[in-house]
Amino acid sequence: MIRFALVAIMVLAALPARAAVDVEQVTSPGGIDAWLVEDHSIPFVALELRFRGGTSLDPEGKAGAVNLMTGLLEEGAGTRDAQEFARATEALAARFGYGAGDDTVSVSAQFLTERRAEAIELLRDSLIAPRFDPEAIERVRAQVLSGLRSDQTDPRSLAGRAASRLIYGDHPYGRPGEGTIESVSSLTREDIAVAHRAALARDRVHISAVGDITAEELGALLDRLLGDLPATGAPLPGEADPTLPGGIKVVEFETPQSIALFAQRGPDRHHPDFLTAYVLNHILGGGGFESRLMTEVREKRGLTYGVYSYLANKDAADLWMGSVASANGRVAEAIAVIRDQWARLRDEGVTAEELEDAKTYLTGAYPLRFEGNAQIASIAVGMQVDGLPVEYIANRNEMIEEITLEEINRVAREWLDPDRLTFVVVGQPEGVESTVN
């Protein structure tokens, strides 16, 4: 086994029971890489897998295939049908979770040390040998279709889909990851099997493990768990070219309250300005009741119960996004206030007090994320997906503290773009007309 010790120690004053997070990079005998945080205080292991690609791998006309496939992984595997698989999982006191997003298929597992071998065999069956039994396919298909029908009457779901179509066009991100009623209804068992081979492969997996396991034990576990997956999966989609012309697109829908999503281009996760933009966004709309958008849109004017913004980083596109809900008769004013705050922050910048308050909150809250094996495993695998080094855990707060007022206001001037801030509004907004097709 090749074993690389990478120093990544962070003192967590708020967590005296876990004084440091020591991350070690492990390579299995079969060449599978993972991050490991050993913790032998309790006989328990949390394992996180992320397969890059996700629902963006769906072929044209097969939207929803990866999502449906992922929902079937625990619905029978190996020699066990769905009920037998569920009973076996319960008997082991294990917990498995499967999910599909635009860029990843996620697999989570938690199990006791004494039942580790049995739990891994069961998990392996679900990844290597899912049965895709006809009755299971129809049961899960019905669940997906029920959700899609519900989405047709949900303004927020309608806004999300309309925004994706507008922004991403023909790119896979422009298609709904859950599929449509028509596409999901027509998916065959072979489509599901193709999606399985495309999405679950060794060339795109990121892994983290936290808990009562050594590097040597983890290496053997990984080869057993994943060694029989295909070496390579389907090609990943190319870069998207987001359409963000500014203006407003209205989608008429009978409801007393309009939902508005808004977006502009944002920095890539590895851009030198990213962390500064992250702090800036906290001040703009990511800081809850302390943010400017919440103060101006809700507290001062009572236009909404909630408004927020965030940096939305995907593998093939990077946006700065947000959302607000407001009564049909007041949503026009809410949009105007959001645009005004976008422009004011760009032109006038943040204050020294706002910057210091944001730093205090963000650096103080960060250690609280590392409470529990499952949370640490999720953070560690997310860092790998984002291409961050292990040292980021130790250095992140220091990097935030080093951000100056001059720097954050330069980022505000260079990145905030109210003229390109594009709104998609679902509802019956009064005084709001479409300026975007």
XYZ file of N, CA, C and O in Angstrom, residues 64 322 380 426:
16
model
N -33.557 11.986 -16.521
C -34.051 11.269 -15.362
C -33.501 9.874 -15.205
O -33.784 9.204 -14.202
N -29.642 33.929 -6.338
C -30.446 34.268 -5.187
C -31.902 33.994 -5.447
O -32.304 33.599 -6.549
N -15.024 16.335 3.924
C -13.781 15.880 3.295
C -14.005 15.453 1.845
O -13.201 15.775 0.963
N -41.973 33.437 -11.420
C -43.128 32.566 -11.632
C -44.263 33.062 -10.754
O -44.109 33.200 -9.538
